[in-house]
Short mmCIF file of C-alpha atoms and ligand atoms in Angstrom, two decimals:
data_model
loop_
_atom_site.label_atom_id
_atom_site.label_comp_id
_atom_site.label_asym_id
_atom_site.label_seq_id
_atom_site.Cartn_x
_atom_site.Cartn_y
_atom_site.Cartn_z
CA MET A 1 107.83 80.77 97.11
CA PHE A 2 109.37 82.32 93.86
CA PHE A 3 112.36 84.37 94.73
CA GLU A 4 113.82 86.18 90.98
CA ARG A 5 117.20 88.78 92.70
CA VAL A 6 117.55 91.92 90.42
CA ALA A 7 120.53 93.18 92.01
CA ARG A 8 123.85 91.76 92.78
CA GLN A 9 123.85 89.24 94.86
CA ASP A 10 127.70 90.47 96.42
CA ALA A 11 126.07 92.75 98.65
CA THR A 12 127.54 91.92 101.42
CA PRO A 13 131.13 91.86 101.48
CA ALA A 14 132.62 89.53 103.86
CA GLY A 15 133.26 90.41 107.41
CA ALA A 16 130.43 93.51 107.06
CA GLN A 17 128.27 94.64 110.04
CA PRO A 18 124.93 92.89 108.94
CA VAL A 19 122.66 94.07 106.51
CA MET A 20 119.31 95.77 107.41
CA ARG A 21 116.71 93.45 105.72
CA ILE A 22 113.25 95.72 105.34
CA ALA A 23 110.54 94.20 103.49
CA ILE A 24 108.00 95.90 101.13
CA VAL A 25 104.49 94.07 101.11
CA GLY A 26 103.24 95.47 98.03
CA ALA A 27 104.71 95.55 94.77
CA GLY A 28 101.95 98.28 93.28
CA PRO A 29 103.52 101.93 92.53
CA SER A 30 103.82 102.74 96.68
CA GLY A 31 106.10 99.57 96.96
CA LEU A 32 108.19 101.09 93.94
CA ALA A 33 108.36 104.40 95.36
CA VAL A 34 108.91 102.92 99.34
CA ALA A 35 112.27 101.21 96.93
CA ILE A 36 112.83 103.71 95.17
CA ALA A 37 113.38 106.23 98.47
CA LEU A 38 115.26 103.62 100.18
CA MET A 39 117.62 103.39 97.94
CA ARG A 40 117.62 106.98 97.15
CA ARG A 41 117.87 107.92 101.19
CA LEU A 42 118.78 104.68 103.18
CA PRO A 43 123.14 105.66 103.99
CA GLN A 44 123.39 101.74 105.55
CA SER A 45 123.71 98.76 103.53
CA PHE A 46 120.27 97.32 103.05
CA GLU A 47 118.48 93.68 101.71
CA ALA A 48 115.04 94.60 100.88
CA TRP A 49 112.38 91.79 99.82
CA MET A 50 109.32 93.11 98.16
CA ILE A 51 106.65 90.62 98.29
CA ASP A 52 103.75 91.17 96.24
CA ALA A 53 101.29 87.61 96.27
CA GLY A 54 101.59 88.00 92.16
CA ASP A 55 102.01 90.91 90.29
CA ALA A 56 105.73 91.09 89.26
CA PRO A 57 107.08 95.05 90.59
CA GLY A 58 104.84 97.37 87.95
CA ALA A 59 102.31 94.75 86.78
CA PHE A 60 99.64 97.53 87.20
CA ALA A 61 100.93 98.76 83.85
CA GLU A 62 100.36 95.24 82.42
CA GLY A 63 97.64 94.65 79.20
CA ALA A 64 93.86 96.92 79.62
CA GLY A 65 94.84 98.61 82.43
CA GLY A 66 98.48 99.46 80.70
CA ALA A 67 97.02 102.12 77.83
CA ALA A 68 94.69 103.16 80.90
CA LEU A 69 95.61 106.91 81.08
CA THR A 70 96.50 108.07 83.61
CA ALA A 71 93.42 110.01 86.79
CA GLU A 72 96.42 112.05 87.66
CA PRO A 73 98.49 114.64 85.10
CA ALA A 74 101.97 114.21 84.94
CA ARG A 75 103.11 117.83 87.46
CA ASP A 76 101.62 115.52 90.08
CA LEU A 77 103.82 111.63 89.85
CA SER A 78 107.12 112.76 89.89
CA VAL A 79 108.19 109.88 92.19
CA LEU A 80 111.69 112.18 93.44
CA PRO A 81 109.96 114.98 95.90
CA ASP A 82 113.52 116.69 95.64
CA ARG A 83 112.36 117.25 91.96
CA PRO A 84 108.21 117.44 91.04
CA ASP A 85 108.28 117.77 87.96
CA ASP A 86 110.39 115.09 87.03
CA PHE A 87 107.84 113.22 85.41
CA ALA A 88 106.55 115.93 83.57
CA ARG A 89 110.67 116.30 82.40
CA TRP A 90 111.48 112.90 81.67
CA LEU A 91 107.73 112.78 79.80
CA GLY A 92 108.64 115.67 77.97
CA ASP A 93 111.81 114.58 76.76
CA ASP A 94 110.50 110.68 76.04
CA LEU A 95 108.25 112.46 73.73
CA VAL A 96 110.79 114.63 71.93
CA ALA A 97 113.58 111.23 71.22
CA ARG A 98 109.70 109.43 69.51
CA GLY A 99 110.25 112.94 67.41
CA ILE A 100 106.97 113.80 69.06
CA ALA A 101 105.64 117.02 70.10
CA PRO A 102 102.98 117.80 72.69
CA LEU A 103 100.51 120.41 71.79
CA HIS A 104 100.07 121.43 75.86
CA GLY A 105 103.54 120.92 78.06
CA PRO A 106 103.31 117.76 79.35
CA GLN A 107 102.99 118.49 83.07
CA ASP A 108 99.19 118.94 81.99
CA LEU A 109 98.96 115.93 80.38
CA HIS A 110 96.90 112.49 81.43
CA VAL A 111 99.88 108.96 79.47
CA PRO A 112 99.03 105.74 78.86
CA ARG A 113 99.42 103.84 83.09
CA ALA A 114 102.46 102.04 80.63
CA LEU A 115 104.39 105.29 80.20
CA PHE A 116 103.92 105.55 84.68
CA ARG A 117 105.73 102.66 84.67
CA ALA A 118 107.93 102.34 82.63
CA TYR A 119 109.28 105.94 84.19
CA LEU A 120 109.44 104.26 87.81
CA LEU A 121 110.77 101.34 86.96
CA ARG A 122 113.99 103.57 85.32
CA ARG A 123 113.85 105.84 88.24
CA PHE A 124 114.06 102.31 89.55
CA SER A 125 117.12 101.01 88.19
CA GLU A 126 119.17 104.06 88.66
CA ALA A 127 118.88 104.45 92.32
CA LEU A 128 119.92 100.16 91.97
CA ALA A 129 122.79 101.74 90.35
CA LEU A 130 124.47 103.84 92.75
CA ARG A 131 124.03 101.59 95.43
CA ARG A 132 126.57 98.96 95.17
CA ASP A 133 125.81 98.32 99.25
CA VAL A 134 122.07 97.08 97.86
CA ARG A 135 120.59 94.10 97.33
CA ILE A 136 116.90 93.77 96.24
CA ARG A 137 114.81 91.14 95.63
CA THR A 138 111.37 90.53 94.27
CA VAL A 139 108.62 87.11 96.20
CA ARG A 140 105.93 85.90 94.75
CA ASP A 141 104.32 84.43 97.82
CA ALA A 142 100.88 86.25 99.75
CA VAL A 143 101.27 87.64 103.47
CA ARG A 144 99.09 86.25 105.67
CA HIS A 145 100.66 87.41 109.11
CA ILE A 146 102.12 90.25 110.35
CA GLY A 147 103.31 90.28 114.42
CA PRO A 148 106.43 91.08 116.97
CA ALA A 149 109.53 89.37 116.92
CA ALA A 150 112.49 88.56 119.19
CA CYS A 151 114.15 91.41 117.05
CA GLY A 152 112.42 92.00 114.46
CA VAL A 153 109.09 91.89 112.57
CA HIS A 154 107.81 88.24 111.63
CA ILE A 155 106.46 87.75 108.31
CA GLY A 156 104.11 84.73 107.60
CA PHE A 157 103.44 83.37 104.15
CA GLN A 158 101.02 81.84 103.03
CA GLU A 159 103.18 78.95 101.70
CA GLY A 160 103.51 78.04 105.06
CA GLU A 161 107.03 79.40 105.24
CA SER A 162 108.62 82.92 107.16
CA ALA A 163 110.88 85.37 107.74
CA VAL A 164 112.32 88.14 110.22
CA PHE A 165 113.43 92.32 108.99
CA ASP A 166 113.74 95.16 110.92
CA HIS A 167 111.54 97.03 108.89
CA VAL A 168 108.65 95.87 107.05
CA PHE A 169 106.53 98.52 104.53
CA VAL A 170 103.17 97.76 104.45
CA ALA A 171 101.91 98.49 100.40
CA THR A 172 99.57 96.71 99.75
CA GLY A 173 97.25 99.25 98.69
CA PHE A 174 93.32 97.51 97.61
CA GLY A 175 94.26 94.61 98.28
CA LEU A 176 93.92 90.69 97.60
CA ALA A 177 90.12 90.86 97.87
CA HIS A 178 90.58 94.47 95.30
CA ARG A 179 92.82 93.79 93.21
CA GLU A 180 92.80 96.10 90.85
CA THR A 181 94.58 92.89 87.94
CA THR A 182 91.71 90.58 89.28
CA SER A 183 89.10 93.25 88.02
CA TRP A 184 90.22 93.64 85.29
CA GLN A 185 90.67 89.72 84.34
CA GLU A 186 87.00 89.29 85.59
CA ALA A 187 85.39 92.11 82.55
CA ARG A 188 86.37 90.34 80.04
CA GLU A 189 85.92 86.83 80.82
CA VAL A 190 82.87 87.90 81.52
CA ALA A 191 82.62 89.86 78.01
CA ALA A 192 84.13 87.39 76.60
CA ARG A 193 81.78 84.54 78.42
CA ILE A 194 78.09 86.30 77.85
CA SER A 195 78.61 86.83 74.84
CA ALA A 196 79.38 83.88 73.64
CA MET A 197 75.10 83.33 75.11
CA GLU A 198 72.03 83.32 73.17
CA SER A 199 70.77 85.93 75.55
CA PRO A 200 73.50 87.42 76.87
CA PRO A 201 72.58 88.63 79.91
CA PRO A 202 73.72 92.32 81.27
CA LEU A 203 77.48 92.41 82.93
CA THR A 204 77.68 94.49 85.87
CA LEU A 205 80.37 97.11 87.00
CA VAL A 206 80.43 97.06 90.69
CA GLY A 207 82.52 101.24 91.42
CA ASN A 208 83.20 105.39 91.42
CA GLY A 209 86.55 105.54 90.50
CA PRO A 210 89.17 105.36 87.89
CA ARG A 211 88.76 101.59 87.71
CA LEU A 212 85.37 101.50 87.22
CA ALA A 213 85.83 104.48 84.61
CA ALA A 214 88.92 102.47 83.22
CA VAL A 215 87.45 98.88 82.87
CA LEU A 216 83.95 100.25 81.06
CA LEU A 217 85.76 101.85 78.27
CA ASP A 218 87.78 98.93 77.89
CA LEU A 219 84.42 96.53 77.26
CA ARG A 220 83.53 98.84 74.68
CA ALA A 221 86.94 99.94 72.83
CA ARG A 222 86.83 96.04 72.59
CA GLY A 223 83.80 95.10 71.10
CA PHE A 224 81.59 94.20 73.33
CA ALA A 225 77.53 95.94 73.02
CA GLY A 226 75.98 93.99 75.08
CA GLU A 227 74.11 95.58 78.25
CA ILE A 228 76.47 96.55 80.56
CA ARG A 229 74.71 97.65 84.60
CA VAL A 230 76.73 99.97 85.99
CA ALA A 231 76.37 100.14 90.01
CA VAL A 232 77.00 102.85 91.65
CA ALA A 233 78.98 102.94 94.65
CA PRO A 234 79.04 105.86 97.92
CA GLY A 235 79.29 109.43 96.01
CA GLY A 236 78.30 108.80 92.12
CA LEU A 237 80.36 109.15 89.40
CA PRO A 238 84.20 109.51 89.60
CA HIS A 239 84.36 113.35 88.85
CA PRO A 240 86.78 114.59 85.64
CA HIS A 241 89.51 117.23 86.76
CA GLY A 242 88.72 120.86 86.97
CA ARG A 243 89.73 123.78 85.48
CA GLY A 244 89.67 126.53 88.21
CA PRO A 245 92.25 127.83 89.63
CA ASP A 246 94.17 125.69 92.39
CA GLY A 247 95.66 126.64 96.32
CA ALA A 248 92.27 126.93 98.23
CA VAL A 249 94.23 127.01 101.86
CA PHE A 250 92.29 126.87 104.78
CA GLY A 251 92.57 128.75 107.83
CA GLN A 252 94.82 126.72 111.00
CA PRO A 253 92.71 124.34 112.10
CA PRO A 254 91.79 124.33 116.19
CA ALA A 255 93.14 121.93 118.36
CA THR A 256 89.89 120.57 119.55
CA ARG A 257 89.46 117.44 120.49
CA SER A 258 85.72 116.91 119.68
CA LEU A 259 84.32 115.55 116.15
CA LYS A 260 81.92 118.91 116.41
CA ASP A 261 84.33 121.22 116.28
CA ALA A 262 86.48 119.65 114.37
CA PHE A 263 83.15 119.76 112.30
CA ARG A 264 82.88 122.90 112.58
CA TYR A 265 86.20 124.07 111.97
CA ILE A 266 86.10 122.67 108.08
CA ARG A 267 81.93 123.26 107.02
CA GLN A 268 83.19 126.80 108.07
CA GLU A 269 86.55 127.45 106.22
CA CYS A 270 84.63 125.42 103.16
CA SER A 271 82.26 128.03 103.25
CA ASP A 272 85.01 131.02 103.64
CA ALA A 273 87.31 128.50 100.46
CA ALA A 274 84.69 128.19 98.57
CA ALA A 275 83.27 132.04 98.80
CA ARG A 276 86.94 133.21 98.16
CA GLU A 277 87.24 130.30 94.79
CA GLY A 278 84.72 131.25 93.57
CA GLY A 279 82.37 128.19 93.76
CA GLN A 280 85.95 125.57 93.03
CA TRP A 281 85.18 122.92 95.16
CA GLN A 282 87.41 120.85 94.40
CA ALA A 283 90.53 123.13 94.98
CA VAL A 284 88.26 123.27 98.78
CA VAL A 285 88.07 119.99 99.00
CA ASP A 286 92.04 119.56 98.51
CA ALA A 287 92.24 122.22 100.93
CA ALA A 288 91.08 120.34 103.36
CA SER A 289 92.28 117.73 102.80
CA ALA A 290 95.58 119.47 103.47
CA ARG A 291 94.90 120.51 106.56
CA LEU A 292 92.46 117.26 108.37
CA GLY A 293 95.38 115.42 108.91
CA VAL A 294 96.10 118.07 111.82
CA VAL A 295 92.70 118.26 112.93
CA TRP A 296 92.25 113.74 113.24
CA ARG A 297 95.30 113.82 114.75
CA ASN A 298 94.05 115.59 118.19
CA LEU A 299 90.50 114.19 117.52
CA PRO A 300 90.39 110.81 120.64
CA PRO A 301 89.74 107.25 118.46
CA ALA A 302 86.88 107.27 118.80
CA ALA A 303 85.85 110.10 116.89
CA ARG A 304 88.74 108.89 114.36
CA ASN A 305 86.81 106.15 113.84
CA ARG A 306 83.54 107.98 113.45
CA TYR A 307 85.06 109.81 110.60
CA ARG A 308 86.09 106.94 109.19
CA ARG A 309 83.51 105.13 108.63
CA HIS A 310 81.42 106.95 107.80
CA LEU A 311 82.93 109.95 105.79
CA LEU A 312 86.25 108.82 104.36
CA PRO A 313 85.39 107.09 101.42
CA LEU A 314 83.25 109.94 100.30
CA HIS A 315 86.55 112.12 101.44
CA ARG A 316 88.39 109.66 99.18
CA HIS A 317 86.01 110.25 96.27
CA PHE A 318 85.90 113.94 95.79
CA SER A 319 89.85 114.05 96.20
CA ILE A 320 90.17 111.40 93.47
CA ARG A 321 89.11 112.92 90.24
CA ILE A 322 89.74 111.83 86.71
CA ALA A 323 91.04 113.36 82.96
CA ARG A 324 88.92 115.23 81.87
CA ASP A 325 88.49 113.20 78.32
CA VAL A 326 88.13 110.58 80.77
CA HIS A 327 84.89 111.79 81.70
CA ARG A 328 83.76 112.96 78.56
CA ARG A 329 84.20 109.13 77.13
CA LEU A 330 82.43 107.45 80.72
CA ALA A 331 79.59 110.37 80.38
CA ALA A 332 78.76 109.75 76.13
CA GLU A 333 78.55 105.66 76.62
CA ILE A 334 76.20 106.14 79.96
CA GLU A 335 73.99 108.03 77.56
CA THR A 336 73.70 105.38 75.61
CA ASP A 337 70.41 103.13 76.13
CA ARG A 338 73.78 100.06 76.26
CA THR A 339 74.27 101.10 79.41
CA VAL A 340 72.35 101.81 82.80
CA LEU A 341 73.59 102.84 86.02
CA VAL A 342 71.91 100.58 88.39
CA PRO A 343 71.71 101.33 92.32
CA LEU A 344 74.24 99.52 94.33
CA ARG A 345 72.58 96.98 96.08
CA GLN A 346 74.34 96.03 99.64
CA GLY A 347 76.12 93.01 100.50
CA PRO A 348 78.99 91.22 98.98
CA VAL A 349 79.20 91.31 94.79
CA LYS A 350 78.84 87.72 94.21
CA ASP A 351 76.66 87.04 91.39
CA GLU A 352 79.31 85.99 88.76
CA ASN A 353 77.61 88.46 86.04
CA THR A 354 79.33 91.38 88.18
CA VAL A 355 82.42 93.10 88.76
CA ASP A 356 84.19 94.40 91.19
CA CYS A 357 85.78 97.00 90.62
CA ARG A 358 85.19 98.93 93.40
CA GLU A 359 89.26 100.55 95.40
CA ILE A 360 88.44 100.40 98.56
CA PRO A 361 92.35 99.86 100.58
CA ALA A 362 92.86 97.49 102.19
CA ALA A 363 92.75 98.30 106.27
CA ARG A 364 90.40 95.24 107.20
CA ALA A 365 93.07 92.89 105.94
CA LEU A 366 96.29 94.69 106.99
CA ALA A 367 94.71 94.33 110.42
CA GLY A 368 93.78 90.50 110.17
CA MET A 369 97.81 90.65 108.75
CA LEU A 370 98.12 91.83 112.34
CA GLY A 371 95.87 90.44 115.08
CA CYS A 372 94.06 93.72 115.89
CA ASP A 373 91.49 95.44 115.85
CA PRO A 374 90.75 97.31 112.75
CA ALA A 375 89.00 100.85 114.62
CA ALA A 376 92.38 100.26 116.49
CA LEU A 377 94.83 100.52 113.53
CA PHE A 378 95.87 104.22 113.16
CA ALA A 379 98.79 105.21 110.63
CA ASP A 380 100.71 109.09 111.14
CA GLU A 381 101.80 111.27 108.78
CA CYS A 382 105.20 108.73 108.70
CA GLY A 383 103.16 105.90 107.69
CA HIS A 384 103.99 105.03 111.16
CA LEU A 385 101.28 102.45 112.54
CA LEU A 386 100.00 102.45 116.04
CA SER A 387 97.36 100.20 117.19
CA ASP A 388 94.72 102.23 119.98
CA GLY A 389 97.32 104.97 120.40
CA ALA A 390 100.45 103.19 121.00
CA PRO A 391 103.19 102.75 118.08
CA LEU A 392 103.78 99.20 116.50
CA PRO A 393 108.08 99.20 115.75
CA GLY A 394 108.96 98.42 112.42
CA LEU A 395 105.71 98.91 111.30
CA SER A 396 104.80 101.45 108.11
CA ALA A 397 101.47 101.69 105.70
CA ILE A 398 102.08 103.83 102.50
CA GLY A 399 100.08 104.47 99.76
CA ALA A 400 96.34 103.71 98.93
CA VAL A 401 96.25 101.03 102.36
CA ALA A 402 97.11 104.27 104.69
CA SER A 403 94.87 106.14 102.69
CA GLY A 404 92.19 103.90 104.53
CA LEU A 405 93.99 104.34 108.10
CA ARG A 406 94.31 108.33 107.70
CA PRO A 407 92.54 111.38 106.02
CA GLY A 408 93.39 112.68 102.74
CA PRO A 409 95.40 114.33 100.66
CA PHE A 410 94.48 110.86 98.05
CA THR A 411 97.23 111.66 95.65
CA PHE A 412 101.12 110.14 94.56
CA ALA A 413 102.82 112.71 95.64
CA GLU A 414 101.57 112.27 99.52
CA THR A 415 102.41 108.40 98.37
CA VAL A 416 105.54 109.16 97.76
CA ARG A 417 106.15 112.04 100.18
CA GLN A 418 104.48 109.16 102.74
CA ALA A 419 107.41 106.39 101.52
CA TYR A 420 110.07 109.03 101.80
CA ARG A 421 109.13 110.83 105.36
CA GLY A 422 108.95 106.88 106.54
CA VAL A 423 112.61 106.36 105.31
CA LEU A 424 114.03 109.61 106.88
CA ALA A 425 112.94 108.09 110.45
CA LEU A 426 114.05 104.28 110.11
CA PRO A 427 116.30 103.91 113.00
CA SER A 428 120.03 104.29 111.74
CA ARG A 429 121.08 101.10 113.39
CA ARG A 430 119.30 98.38 112.96
CA PRO A 431 116.36 97.95 115.95
CA THR A 432 117.41 95.59 119.45
CA ARG A 433 113.08 95.86 119.85
CA ALA A 434 109.68 94.17 118.32
CA PHE A 435 106.35 96.00 117.59
CA GLY A 436 105.04 94.22 121.31
CA GLY A 437 108.46 92.62 123.05
C1 FAD B 1 92.88 103.88 85.56
C2 FAD B 1 93.74 104.59 86.43
C3 FAD B 1 94.62 105.45 86.97
C4 FAD B 1 94.98 105.30 87.52
N1 FAD B 1 95.61 106.96 88.20
C5 FAD B 1 95.91 106.87 89.26
C6 FAD B 1 96.95 108.61 89.65
O1 FAD B 1 97.14 108.88 88.39
N2 FAD B 1 97.53 108.71 90.66
C7 FAD B 1 97.67 107.24 91.76
O2 FAD B 1 98.01 107.92 92.67
N3 FAD B 1 96.84 106.09 90.94
C8 FAD B 1 96.22 106.40 89.86
N4 FAD B 1 95.42 104.92 89.89
C9 FAD B 1 95.52 104.10 90.79
C10 FAD B 1 97.02 103.51 91.37
O3 FAD B 1 96.78 102.80 90.21
C11 FAD B 1 97.00 102.22 92.27
O4 FAD B 1 96.25 101.26 92.02
C12 FAD B 1 96.85 103.42 93.56
O5 FAD B 1 97.82 103.69 93.91
C13 FAD B 1 97.11 102.19 95.24
O6 FAD B 1 98.31 102.26 94.21
P1 FAD B 1 99.47 100.88 96.01
O7 FAD B 1 100.88 100.57 95.03
O8 FAD B 1 99.45 101.99 97.00
O9 FAD B 1 98.70 99.65 95.74
P2 FAD B 1 97.98 98.33 94.06
O10 FAD B 1 98.19 99.44 92.95
O11 FAD B 1 96.46 98.00 94.82
O12 FAD B 1 99.71 97.72 95.17
C14 FAD B 1 99.19 96.95 95.90
C15 FAD B 1 100.02 95.84 95.75
O13 FAD B 1 99.48 94.14 96.88
C16 FAD B 1 99.66 93.48 95.85
N5 FAD B 1 99.50 92.99 97.49
C17 FAD B 1 98.06 92.60 98.63
N6 FAD B 1 98.21 92.55 99.67
C18 FAD B 1 98.57 91.21 99.68
C19 FAD B 1 99.76 90.43 100.82
N7 FAD B 1 98.36 90.66 101.08
N8 FAD B 1 99.94 89.74 100.36
C20 FAD B 1 101.52 90.75 98.95
N9 FAD B 1 101.11 91.11 97.89
C21 FAD B 1 100.36 91.68 97.92
C22 FAD B 1 98.60 93.77 95.52
O14 FAD B 1 98.84 92.21 94.65
C23 FAD B 1 99.83 94.35 94.75
O15 FAD B 1 100.22 94.22 93.59
C24 FAD B 1 94.74 104.67 88.89
C25 FAD B 1 93.99 103.07 88.84
C26 FAD B 1 93.29 103.63 87.44
C27 FAD B 1 92.72 101.63 87.50
#
């Protein structure tokens, strides 16, 4: 196991009460949002371990991944829920300090993710500087098992070691099977390998989201001129952000326990909202995302699972959009002969010239770590995990992994809201009972 101390060693004064022990599994944007929320909102002393299988905090924005543009505009990327324009303001100041005057307001910009990472790490270190009673460790290891301990939650690591925490925030995003860094690495390796061949076979990219678009455009920007086949996952290519007015609102959802009634409500509200908004489907999808959590809460588990199996991936797909400029470049690329769309084959992606760029929330992997049935696992609006409707004390899922366990909104703002709600719901004292205990 690899430890790197990023905070002071003398955090706990001698003779003080034992501090709360918290684990954050996953050091992507969601894990960082949780760490910031803890430092800003948890009044008591704590020690937090930021655990990641491979990536250091913020590694999502290294190399090519850092040059790719954020899918959301700056106005939607604040990590401080009490200051929704925080990132846009930070960005404006940063650009002015570099002598760049943005043509549009910085709130509309999609910026290289390295800038978003710089902002997150800035807010992280500012929050840490104000907390002399907090200790944060980064740990590089894969978590294999999470389960109840006599007093807390037990984490088992791949290397065989284990540790017990009072609370565990799971922010494993797309999991180890769909790690973003792997897609970038593999795409570059496959491109380099087949470019050296006399008759190079096509390179196939599988996906339907921002990652697919970014990897494809990166390969072309690096001069890869071979044939690329794009095997499009359900929903089709990613959509660009629309220009229309925001703010469609659905009426009060019924307190129904029937999936049929829930769909009737959604269908009716969608057509009403579409008529009101002049056919702005994105505003309608967003309005549905904001309301579906309430409809979902009332549904029995079997109905939730039907929704989750058949509709959640499509709901996610239509909720996540890419920058208009990236979409324009993607569409132009698809127009050329060298990039062709092909149908997605069923089954796992195995071929050595195929790179999996799908963004599949790691809900199944999380259920595997917990040793429970994936169909029984749900997350509430604070990210608290439930299995078969019973809470799993001491456990929350935040960000992309939680988006596989409940309906949208699938935005960074929602991740931040979950992180703060999860932190504010922590018990004020160390808990005495573990889940299953
Ligand atoms: C070009 C591009 C633009 C994007 N723009 C946006 C945007 O504007 N807004 C937005 O919200 N998202 C955006 N995304 C997606 C974003 O980068 C994040 O991947 C996503 O928000 C999910 O973040 P996360 O922290 O939940 O998960 P991830 O980014 O997937 O991070 C999860 C981390 O958990 C680790 N991990 C997984 N399983 C384990 C385990 N068992 N043990 C230990 N560690 C584990 C992984 O190594 C990984 O580092 C974009 C993606 C791309 C490619």
